[in-house]
Amino acid sequence: MNTTRRSAGSFPLWLLLLAVGVVGPAEAGGQGSATAKPATHTVVIKSTSYAPQVVTVKRGDTVVWINEDPFPHTVTAAGTFDSKSIAAGGSWKFKPLRVGEFAYTCTFHPNMKGTLNVK
């Protein structure tokens, strides 16, 4: 019978830490997945347009619209979200919780159009 013994110094440090519960599989280089933190995305309202015109986010991310025009705008997707009036220099935040594609417009300036894609 051949038995091989290893000294503590011959094990990788991450394996020892994993064994005693100091780190989890993701930190130790294993296949575990860490949960990504929600991101913040910015849409600038300027020159009566949304930039970017199409924004793609993950469910639970935050989208912030910043009005850089000298007059108010809205971010309105009928039946889904409505910022109401965003004053000049103001902003509005929205956290989408539903997956889908949502076309939105400014109720004051119907030629302004944008799309929020939620994955």
Tab-separated table of N, CA, C and O in Angstrom:
chain	number	residue	atom	x	y	z
A	1	MET	N	0.848	-1.166	0.000
A	1	MET	CA	0.000	0.000	0.000
A	1	MET	C	0.895	1.230	0.000
A	1	MET	O	1.756	1.384	0.845
A	2	ASN	N	0.646	2.130	-0.968
A	2	ASN	CA	1.452	3.331	-1.101
A	2	ASN	C	0.640	4.521	-0.608
A	2	ASN	O	-0.362	4.876	-1.199
A	3	THR	N	1.046	5.137	0.448
A	3	THR	CA	0.369	6.333	0.965
A	3	THR	C	1.334	7.491	0.896
A	3	THR	O	2.490	7.384	1.312
A	4	THR	N	0.850	8.556	0.330
A	4	THR	CA	1.670	9.756	0.213
A	4	THR	C	1.114	10.807	1.136
A	4	THR	O	-0.084	11.104	1.090
A	5	ARG	N	1.967	11.375	1.937
A	5	ARG	CA	1.530	12.439	2.856
A	5	ARG	C	2.104	13.748	2.360
A	5	ARG	O	3.244	13.820	1.929
A	6	ARG	N	1.290	14.782	2.433
A	6	ARG	CA	1.742	16.116	2.037
A	6	ARG	C	1.812	16.973	3.281
A	6	ARG	O	0.949	16.887	4.139
A	7	SER	N	2.766	17.822	3.295
A	7	SER	CA	2.838	18.772	4.408
A	7	SER	C	1.910	19.934	4.099
A	7	SER	O	1.538	20.174	2.947
A	8	ALA	N	1.526	20.683	5.144
A	8	ALA	CA	0.612	21.816	4.958
A	8	ALA	C	1.180	22.828	3.984
A	8	ALA	O	0.459	23.498	3.271
A	9	GLY	N	2.502	22.927	3.911
A	9	GLY	CA	3.131	23.895	3.016
A	9	GLY	C	3.017	23.540	1.548
A	9	GLY	O	3.265	24.360	0.689
A	10	SER	N	2.635	22.313	1.214
A	10	SER	CA	2.563	21.924	-0.180
A	10	SER	C	1.182	22.132	-0.794
A	10	SER	O	0.989	21.913	-1.966
A	11	PHE	N	0.188	22.551	-0.014
A	11	PHE	CA	-1.149	22.836	-0.526
A	11	PHE	C	-1.238	24.300	-0.921
A	11	PHE	O	-0.680	25.162	-0.248
A	12	PRO	N	-1.948	24.615	-1.988
A	12	PRO	CA	-2.146	26.024	-2.334
A	12	PRO	C	-2.908	26.732	-1.210
A	12	PRO	O	-3.794	26.143	-0.580
A	13	LEU	N	-2.558	27.979	-0.958
A	13	LEU	CA	-3.172	28.746	0.117
A	13	LEU	C	-4.687	28.822	-0.056
A	13	LEU	O	-5.437	28.673	0.902
A	14	TRP	N	-5.170	29.008	-1.286
A	14	TRP	CA	-6.619	29.137	-1.498
A	14	TRP	C	-7.352	27.861	-1.103
A	14	TRP	O	-8.466	27.901	-0.612
A	15	LEU	N	-6.693	26.697	-1.293
A	15	LEU	CA	-7.321	25.432	-0.922
A	15	LEU	C	-7.454	25.313	0.592
A	15	LEU	O	-8.482	24.880	1.112
A	16	LEU	N	-6.431	25.737	1.310
A	16	LEU	CA	-6.497	25.721	2.771
A	16	LEU	C	-7.573	26.677	3.278
A	16	LEU	O	-8.338	26.345	4.181
A	17	LEU	N	-7.635	27.883	2.686
A	17	LEU	CA	-8.641	28.857	3.108
A	17	LEU	C	-10.045	28.365	2.795
A	17	LEU	O	-10.973	28.571	3.572
A	18	LEU	N	-10.209	27.694	1.663
A	18	LEU	CA	-11.502	27.130	1.303
A	18	LEU	C	-11.903	26.043	2.304
A	18	LEU	O	-13.043	25.978	2.751
A	19	ALA	N	-10.941	25.218	2.693
A	19	ALA	CA	-11.222	24.114	3.608
A	19	ALA	C	-11.675	24.606	4.981
A	19	ALA	O	-12.519	23.992	5.620
A	20	VAL	N	-11.126	25.724	5.432
A	20	VAL	CA	-11.507	26.227	6.758
A	20	VAL	C	-12.636	27.246	6.671
A	20	VAL	O	-13.059	27.782	7.678
A	21	GLY	N	-13.148	27.512	5.457
A	21	GLY	CA	-14.317	28.376	5.310
A	21	GLY	C	-14.023	29.864	5.330
A	21	GLY	O	-14.917	30.667	5.523
A	22	VAL	N	-12.781	30.251	5.098
A	22	VAL	CA	-12.445	31.677	5.086
A	22	VAL	C	-12.879	32.307	3.776
A	22	VAL	O	-13.297	33.455	3.736
A	23	VAL	N	-12.806	31.568	2.683
A	23	VAL	CA	-13.248	32.073	1.386
A	23	VAL	C	-14.217	31.080	0.777
A	23	VAL	O	-14.221	29.899	1.120
A	24	GLY	N	-15.032	31.570	-0.156
A	24	GLY	CA	-15.955	30.712	-0.889
A	24	GLY	C	-15.351	30.305	-2.208
A	24	GLY	O	-14.272	30.756	-2.576
A	25	PRO	N	-16.034	29.468	-2.971
A	25	PRO	CA	-15.508	28.973	-4.237
A	25	PRO	C	-15.162	30.078	-5.226
A	25	PRO	O	-14.176	29.975	-5.933
A	26	ALA	N	-15.956	31.149	-5.298
A	26	ALA	CA	-15.686	32.214	-6.271
A	26	ALA	C	-14.378	32.915	-5.949
A	26	ALA	O	-13.575	33.196	-6.834
A	27	GLU	N	-14.136	33.198	-4.665
A	27	GLU	CA	-12.911	33.881	-4.274
A	27	GLU	C	-11.711	32.969	-4.416
A	27	GLU	O	-10.595	33.394	-4.606
A	28	ALA	N	-11.920	31.671	-4.280
A	28	ALA	CA	-10.838	30.711	-4.321
A	28	ALA	C	-10.454	30.332	-5.745
A	28	ALA	O	-9.564	29.544	-5.957
A	29	GLY	N	-11.140	30.856	-6.715
A	29	GLY	CA	-10.834	30.538	-8.103
A	29	GLY	C	-11.661	29.384	-8.625
A	29	GLY	O	-11.387	28.854	-9.679
A	30	GLY	N	-12.693	28.985	-7.897
A	30	GLY	CA	-13.552	27.880	-8.307
A	30	GLY	C	-14.593	28.330	-9.297
A	30	GLY	O	-14.535	29.430	-9.837
A	31	GLN	N	-15.596	27.492	-9.519
A	31	GLN	CA	-16.626	27.772	-10.503
A	31	GLN	C	-17.810	28.539	-9.938
A	31	GLN	O	-18.761	28.794	-10.643
A	32	GLY	N	-17.812	28.881	-8.647
A	32	GLY	CA	-18.924	29.629	-8.063
A	32	GLY	C	-19.056	30.977	-8.748
A	32	GLY	O	-18.090	31.536	-9.252
A	33	SER	N	-20.249	31.535	-8.785
A	33	SER	CA	-20.429	32.822	-9.431
A	33	SER	C	-20.804	33.871	-8.406
A	33	SER	O	-21.668	33.661	-7.576
A	34	ALA	N	-20.125	34.981	-8.472
A	34	ALA	CA	-20.441	36.097	-7.599
A	34	ALA	C	-21.597	36.866	-8.230
A	34	ALA	O	-21.691	36.988	-9.446
A	35	THR	N	-22.482	37.374	-7.417
A	35	THR	CA	-23.604	38.145	-7.923
A	35	THR	C	-23.122	39.537	-8.299
A	35	THR	O	-22.509	40.221	-7.483
A	36	ALA	N	-23.395	39.950	-9.528
A	36	ALA	CA	-22.971	41.269	-9.981
A	36	ALA	C	-23.856	42.335	-9.350
A	36	ALA	O	-25.058	42.149	-9.205
A	37	LYS	N	-23.234	43.431	-8.986
A	37	LYS	CA	-23.989	44.545	-8.422
A	37	LYS	C	-24.739	45.243	-9.551
A	37	LYS	O	-24.250	45.310	-10.679
A	38	PRO	N	-25.911	45.776	-9.237
A	38	PRO	CA	-26.638	46.530	-10.261
A	38	PRO	C	-25.808	47.730	-10.737
A	38	PRO	O	-25.094	48.345	-9.948
A	39	ALA	N	-25.911	48.028	-12.008
A	39	ALA	CA	-25.172	49.139	-12.607
A	39	ALA	C	-26.077	50.359	-12.729
A	39	ALA	O	-27.299	50.258	-12.642
A	40	THR	N	-25.461	51.514	-12.939
A	40	THR	CA	-26.189	52.748	-13.207
A	40	THR	C	-25.851	53.193	-14.626
A	40	THR	O	-24.678	53.239	-15.003
A	41	HIS	N	-26.883	53.502	-15.408
A	41	HIS	CA	-26.733	53.939	-16.793
A	41	HIS	C	-27.275	55.358	-16.902
A	41	HIS	O	-28.301	55.671	-16.300
A	42	THR	N	-26.624	56.187	-17.689
A	42	THR	CA	-27.028	57.586	-17.830
A	42	THR	C	-27.486	57.874	-19.255
A	42	THR	O	-26.821	57.479	-20.218
A	43	VAL	N	-28.614	58.553	-19.359
A	43	VAL	CA	-29.119	59.043	-20.639
A	43	VAL	C	-29.180	60.559	-20.512
A	43	VAL	O	-29.794	61.084	-19.586
A	44	VAL	N	-28.539	61.261	-21.423
A	44	VAL	CA	-28.518	62.715	-21.393
A	44	VAL	C	-29.603	63.242	-22.330
A	44	VAL	O	-29.726	62.792	-23.465
A	45	ILE	N	-30.384	64.188	-21.823
A	45	ILE	CA	-31.401	64.862	-22.637
A	45	ILE	C	-30.800	66.204	-23.029
A	45	ILE	O	-30.534	67.052	-22.175
A	46	LYS	N	-30.557	66.370	-24.327
A	46	LYS	CA	-29.902	67.589	-24.809
A	46	LYS	C	-30.296	67.820	-26.260
A	46	LYS	O	-30.383	66.861	-27.031
A	47	SER	N	-30.532	69.057	-26.607
A	47	SER	CA	-30.918	69.420	-27.979
A	47	SER	C	-32.158	68.641	-28.407
A	47	SER	O	-32.224	68.113	-29.511
A	48	THR	N	-33.116	68.555	-27.504
A	48	THR	CA	-34.378	67.825	-27.689
A	48	THR	C	-34.171	66.416	-28.245
A	48	THR	O	-34.842	65.985	-29.182
A	49	SER	N	-33.227	65.700	-27.630
A	49	SER	CA	-33.021	64.291	-27.974
A	49	SER	C	-32.460	63.546	-26.764
A	49	SER	O	-31.932	64.158	-25.836
A	50	TYR	N	-32.610	62.233	-26.787
A	50	TYR	CA	-32.069	61.363	-25.754
A	50	TYR	C	-30.765	60.768	-26.272
A	50	TYR	O	-30.713	60.286	-27.402
A	51	ALA	N	-29.716	60.770	-25.461
A	51	ALA	CA	-28.441	60.184	-25.876
A	51	ALA	C	-27.879	59.338	-24.737
A	51	ALA	O	-27.649	59.872	-23.658
A	52	PRO	N	-27.744	58.032	-24.976
A	52	PRO	CA	-28.044	57.330	-26.218
A	52	PRO	C	-29.548	57.162	-26.405
A	52	PRO	O	-30.305	57.170	-25.438
A	53	GLN	N	-29.939	57.016	-27.646
A	53	GLN	CA	-31.358	56.863	-27.968
A	53	GLN	C	-31.872	55.493	-27.552
A	53	GLN	O	-33.027	55.344	-27.179
A	54	VAL	N	-31.011	54.488	-27.604
A	54	VAL	CA	-31.353	53.138	-27.157
A	54	VAL	C	-30.386	52.774	-26.042
A	54	VAL	O	-29.170	52.901	-26.203
A	55	VAL	N	-30.930	52.357	-24.905
A	55	VAL	CA	-30.095	51.937	-23.784
A	55	VAL	C	-30.517	50.534	-23.367
A	55	VAL	O	-31.703	50.234	-23.281
A	56	THR	N	-29.509	49.657	-23.191
A	56	THR	CA	-29.766	48.274	-22.794
A	56	THR	C	-29.215	48.066	-21.393
A	56	THR	O	-28.050	48.380	-21.129
A	57	VAL	N	-30.070	47.558	-20.512
A	57	VAL	CA	-29.711	47.380	-19.109
A	57	VAL	C	-30.155	46.008	-18.644
A	57	VAL	O	-30.897	45.318	-19.332
A	58	LYS	N	-29.723	45.650	-17.434
A	58	LYS	CA	-30.199	44.428	-16.811
A	58	LYS	C	-31.310	44.790	-15.837
A	58	LYS	O	-31.332	45.907	-15.299
A	59	ARG	N	-32.204	43.859	-15.618
A	59	ARG	CA	-33.274	44.052	-14.647
A	59	ARG	C	-32.640	44.397	-13.299
A	59	ARG	O	-31.710	43.737	-12.857
A	60	GLY	N	-33.125	45.458	-12.653
A	60	GLY	CA	-32.589	45.887	-11.368
A	60	GLY	C	-31.520	46.958	-11.462
A	60	GLY	O	-31.151	47.546	-10.447
A	61	ASP	N	-30.989	47.218	-12.671
A	61	ASP	CA	-30.062	48.337	-12.847
A	61	ASP	C	-30.827	49.641	-12.663
A	61	ASP	O	-32.057	49.647	-12.654
A	62	THR	N	-30.110	50.738	-12.547
A	62	THR	CA	-30.738	52.048	-12.447
A	62	THR	C	-30.418	52.837	-13.714
A	62	THR	O	-29.278	52.823	-14.184
A	63	VAL	N	-31.427	53.516	-14.249
A	63	VAL	CA	-31.233	54.395	-15.390
A	63	VAL	C	-31.515	55.811	-14.908
A	63	VAL	O	-32.534	56.058	-14.254
A	64	VAL	N	-30.602	56.731	-15.221
A	64	VAL	CA	-30.767	58.128	-14.829
A	64	VAL	C	-30.819	58.968	-16.096
A	64	VAL	O	-29.918	58.908	-16.933
A	65	TRP	N	-31.891	59.740	-16.237
A	65	TRP	CA	-32.015	60.699	-17.335
A	65	TRP	C	-31.671	62.067	-16.768
A	65	TRP	O	-32.243	62.488	-15.752
A	66	ILE	N	-30.744	62.762	-17.427
A	66	ILE	CA	-30.304	64.092	-16.990
A	66	ILE	C	-30.702	65.100	-18.060
A	66	ILE	O	-30.305	64.972	-19.221
A	67	ASN	N	-31.485	66.101	-17.656
A	67	ASN	CA	-31.962	67.114	-18.603
A	67	ASN	C	-30.969	68.268	-18.684
A	67	ASN	O	-30.877	69.086	-17.776
A	68	GLU	N	-30.238	68.332	-19.779
A	68	GLU	CA	-29.285	69.417	-20.005
A	68	GLU	C	-29.856	70.518	-20.893
A	68	GLU	O	-29.144	71.453	-21.248
A	69	ASP	N	-31.132	70.411	-21.272
A	69	ASP	CA	-31.781	71.468	-22.043
A	69	ASP	C	-32.258	72.579	-21.098
A	69	ASP	O	-32.454	72.332	-19.904
A	70	PRO	N	-32.497	73.778	-21.640
A	70	PRO	CA	-32.958	74.891	-20.792
A	70	PRO	C	-34.474	74.887	-20.550
A	70	PRO	O	-35.025	75.880	-20.092
A	71	PHE	N	-35.142	73.781	-20.858
A	71	PHE	CA	-36.592	73.669	-20.674
A	71	PHE	C	-36.933	72.244	-20.256
A	71	PHE	O	-36.120	71.332	-20.426
A	72	PRO	N	-38.122	71.998	-19.711
A	72	PRO	CA	-38.473	70.673	-19.189
A	72	PRO	C	-38.743	69.634	-20.274
A	72	PRO	O	-39.073	69.958	-21.414
A	73	HIS	N	-38.581	68.368	-19.860
A	73	HIS	CA	-38.874	67.204	-20.697
A	73	HIS	C	-39.495	66.129	-19.811
A	73	HIS	O	-39.479	66.235	-18.584
A	74	THR	N	-39.996	65.084	-20.450
A	74	THR	CA	-40.443	63.900	-19.716
A	74	THR	C	-39.793	62.669	-20.334
A	74	THR	O	-39.261	62.711	-21.448
A	75	VAL	N	-39.864	61.574	-19.592
A	75	VAL	CA	-39.471	60.252	-20.070
A	75	VAL	C	-40.692	59.386	-19.794
A	75	VAL	O	-40.959	59.018	-18.661
A	76	THR	N	-41.469	59.111	-20.857
A	76	THR	CA	-42.767	58.483	-20.673
A	76	THR	C	-42.945	57.283	-21.593
A	76	THR	O	-42.885	57.412	-22.815
A	77	ALA	N	-43.147	56.122	-20.982
A	77	ALA	CA	-43.494	54.899	-21.708
A	77	ALA	C	-44.891	54.536	-21.232
A	77	ALA	O	-45.078	54.101	-20.092
A	78	ALA	N	-45.877	54.750	-22.064
A	78	ALA	CA	-47.282	54.572	-21.694
A	78	ALA	C	-47.519	53.270	-20.942
A	78	ALA	O	-47.161	52.190	-21.413
A	79	GLY	N	-48.084	53.382	-19.757
A	79	GLY	CA	-48.428	52.224	-18.957
A	79	GLY	C	-47.263	51.548	-18.244
A	79	GLY	O	-47.456	50.581	-17.528
A	80	THR	N	-46.042	52.055	-18.431
A	80	THR	CA	-44.876	51.419	-17.830
A	80	THR	C	-44.143	52.349	-16.862
A	80	THR	O	-43.900	51.996	-15.726
A	81	PHE	N	-43.765	53.526	-17.349
A	81	PHE	CA	-43.121	54.511	-16.477
A	81	PHE	C	-43.363	55.913	-17.002
A	81	PHE	O	-43.611	56.119	-18.190
A	82	ASP	N	-43.317	56.883	-16.090
A	82	ASP	CA	-43.529	58.284	-16.447
A	82	ASP	C	-42.796	59.158	-15.431
A	82	ASP	O	-43.117	59.153	-14.250
A	83	SER	N	-41.833	59.894	-15.920
A	83	SER	CA	-41.035	60.754	-15.052
A	83	SER	C	-41.779	61.996	-14.597
A	83	SER	O	-41.336	62.658	-13.672
A	84	LYS	N	-42.874	62.305	-15.263
A	84	LYS	CA	-43.508	63.625	-15.122
A	84	LYS	C	-42.496	64.658	-15.638
A	84	LYS	O	-41.545	64.310	-16.305
A	85	SER	N	-42.656	65.912	-15.315
A	85	SER	CA	-41.781	66.960	-15.838
A	85	SER	C	-40.404	66.948	-15.156
A	85	SER	O	-40.319	66.991	-13.937
A	86	ILE	N	-39.368	66.860	-15.967
A	86	ILE	CA	-37.995	66.960	-15.469
A	86	ILE	C	-37.517	68.368	-15.811
A	86	ILE	O	-37.357	68.717	-16.979
A	87	ALA	N	-37.309	69.188	-14.807
A	87	ALA	CA	-36.923	70.583	-15.014
A	87	ALA	C	-35.542	70.687	-15.664
A	87	ALA	O	-34.735	69.760	-15.603
A	88	ALA	N	-35.270	71.826	-16.264
A	88	ALA	CA	-33.953	72.112	-16.818
A	88	ALA	C	-32.914	71.910	-15.726
A	88	ALA	O	-33.077	72.379	-14.601
A	89	GLY	N	-31.877	71.157	-16.038
A	89	GLY	CA	-30.833	70.875	-15.060
A	89	GLY	C	-31.186	69.758	-14.083
A	89	GLY	O	-30.376	69.388	-13.250
A	90	GLY	N	-32.393	69.214	-14.181
A	90	GLY	CA	-32.843	68.159	-13.268
A	90	GLY	C	-32.569	66.767	-13.811
A	90	GLY	O	-32.051	66.587	-14.916
A	91	SER	N	-32.945	65.774	-13.022
A	91	SER	CA	-32.756	64.390	-13.441
A	91	SER	C	-33.877	63.529	-12.866
A	91	SER	O	-34.606	63.950	-11.961
A	92	TRP	N	-33.986	62.319	-13.396
A	92	TRP	CA	-34.977	61.344	-12.925
A	92	TRP	C	-34.375	59.959	-13.013
A	92	TRP	O	-33.688	59.624	-13.989
A	93	LYS	N	-34.579	59.148	-11.970
A	93	LYS	CA	-34.051	57.783	-11.910
A	93	LYS	C	-35.187	56.776	-12.019
A	93	LYS	O	-36.270	57.004	-11.495
A	94	PHE	N	-34.875	55.652	-12.650
A	94	PHE	CA	-35.844	54.560	-12.789
A	94	PHE	C	-35.094	53.237	-12.677
A	94	PHE	O	-34.013	53.071	-13.256
A	95	LYS	N	-35.654	52.295	-11.930
A	95	LYS	CA	-35.072	50.964	-11.783
A	95	LYS	C	-36.043	49.958	-12.390
A	95	LYS	O	-37.039	49.599	-11.762
A	96	PRO	N	-35.775	49.496	-13.617
A	96	PRO	CA	-36.685	48.534	-14.250
A	96	PRO	C	-36.589	47.162	-13.598
A	96	PRO	O	-35.506	46.636	-13.384
A	97	LEU	N	-37.754	46.597	-13.304
A	97	LEU	CA	-37.815	45.273	-12.693
A	97	LEU	C	-38.432	44.241	-13.624
A	97	LEU	O	-38.498	43.066	-13.296
A	98	ARG	N	-38.894	44.702	-14.797
A	98	ARG	CA	-39.544	43.823	-15.768
A	98	ARG	C	-38.725	43.773	-17.054
A	98	ARG	O	-38.293	44.805	-17.567
A	99	VAL	N	-38.500	42.583	-17.556
A	99	VAL	CA	-37.757	42.389	-18.802
A	99	VAL	C	-38.626	42.801	-19.980
A	99	VAL	O	-39.835	42.568	-19.980
A	100	GLY	N	-38.012	43.430	-20.983
A	100	GLY	CA	-38.748	43.793	-22.188
A	100	GLY	C	-38.119	44.975	-22.894
A	100	GLY	O	-37.091	45.504	-22.477
A	101	GLU	N	-38.767	45.376	-23.973
A	101	GLU	CA	-38.347	46.540	-24.742
A	101	GLU	C	-39.413	47.606	-24.568
A	101	GLU	O	-40.588	47.350	-24.835
A	102	PHE	N	-39.015	48.779	-24.095
A	102	PHE	CA	-39.960	49.838	-23.765
A	102	PHE	C	-39.621	51.108	-24.544
A	102	PHE	O	-38.597	51.750	-24.295
A	103	ALA	N	-40.486	51.434	-25.505
A	103	ALA	CA	-40.336	52.678	-26.251
A	103	ALA	C	-40.851	53.814	-25.378
A	103	ALA	O	-41.877	53.676	-24.714
A	104	TYR	N	-40.113	54.918	-25.336
A	104	TYR	CA	-40.562	56.069	-24.562
A	104	TYR	C	-40.406	57.349	-25.364
A	104	TYR	O	-39.715	57.389	-26.384
A	105	THR	N	-41.068	58.382	-24.901
A	105	THR	CA	-41.067	59.668	-25.580
A	105	THR	C	-41.164	60.784	-24.557
A	105	THR	O	-41.405	60.544	-23.377
A	106	CYS	N	-41.004	62.008	-25.021
A	106	CYS	CA	-41.245	63.191	-24.202
A	106	CYS	C	-42.653	63.677	-24.533
A	106	CYS	O	-42.963	63.944	-25.694
A	107	THR	N	-43.499	63.776	-23.523
A	107	THR	CA	-44.875	64.198	-23.797
A	107	THR	C	-44.948	65.645	-24.265
A	107	THR	O	-45.909	66.026	-24.929
A	108	PHE	N	-43.938	66.459	-23.927
A	108	PHE	CA	-43.914	67.855	-24.380
A	108	PHE	C	-43.389	67.978	-25.811
A	108	PHE	O	-43.701	68.940	-26.507
A	109	HIS	N	-42.553	67.021	-26.223
A	109	HIS	CA	-41.914	67.057	-27.543
A	109	HIS	C	-41.999	65.650	-28.153
A	109	HIS	O	-41.045	64.868	-28.078
A	110	PRO	N	-43.137	65.306	-28.759
A	110	PRO	CA	-43.370	63.937	-29.258
A	110	PRO	C	-42.356	63.446	-30.289
A	110	PRO	O	-42.268	62.241	-30.527
A	111	ASN	N	-41.579	64.341	-30.865
A	111	ASN	CA	-40.552	63.912	-31.823
A	111	ASN	C	-39.347	63.283	-31.111
A	111	ASN	O	-38.545	62.608	-31.741
A	112	MET	N	-39.259	63.459	-29.797
A	112	MET	CA	-38.186	62.845	-29.014
A	112	MET	C	-38.574	61.404	-28.703
A	112	MET	O	-39.611	61.163	-28.104
A	113	LYS	N	-37.723	60.469	-29.122
A	113	LYS	CA	-38.034	59.057	-28.911
A	113	LYS	C	-36.789	58.328	-28.401
A	113	LYS	O	-35.673	58.652	-28.771
A	114	GLY	N	-37.039	57.361	-27.531
A	114	GLY	CA	-35.960	56.519	-27.018
A	114	GLY	C	-36.491	55.124	-26.756
A	114	GLY	O	-37.706	54.886	-26.775
A	115	THR	N	-35.577	54.208	-26.504
A	115	THR	CA	-35.945	52.821	-26.211
A	115	THR	C	-35.117	52.328	-25.041
A	115	THR	O	-33.890	52.490	-25.031
A	116	LEU	N	-35.793	51.712	-24.086
A	116	LEU	CA	-35.143	51.062	-22.965
A	116	LEU	C	-35.291	49.564	-23.128
A	116	LEU	O	-36.424	49.047	-23.132
A	117	ASN	N	-34.174	48.855	-23.331
A	117	ASN	CA	-34.163	47.396	-23.428
A	117	ASN	C	-33.713	46.842	-22.093
A	117	ASN	O	-32.619	47.157	-21.627
A	118	VAL	N	-34.560	46.021	-21.489
A	118	VAL	CA	-34.244	45.421	-20.189
A	118	VAL	C	-34.068	43.922	-20.389
A	118	VAL	O	-34.999	43.239	-20.832
A	119	LYS	N	-32.907	43.408	-20.052
A	119	LYS	CA	-32.567	41.980	-20.235
A	119	LYS	C	-32.793	41.225	-18.944
A	119	LYS	O	-32.647	41.724	-17.875
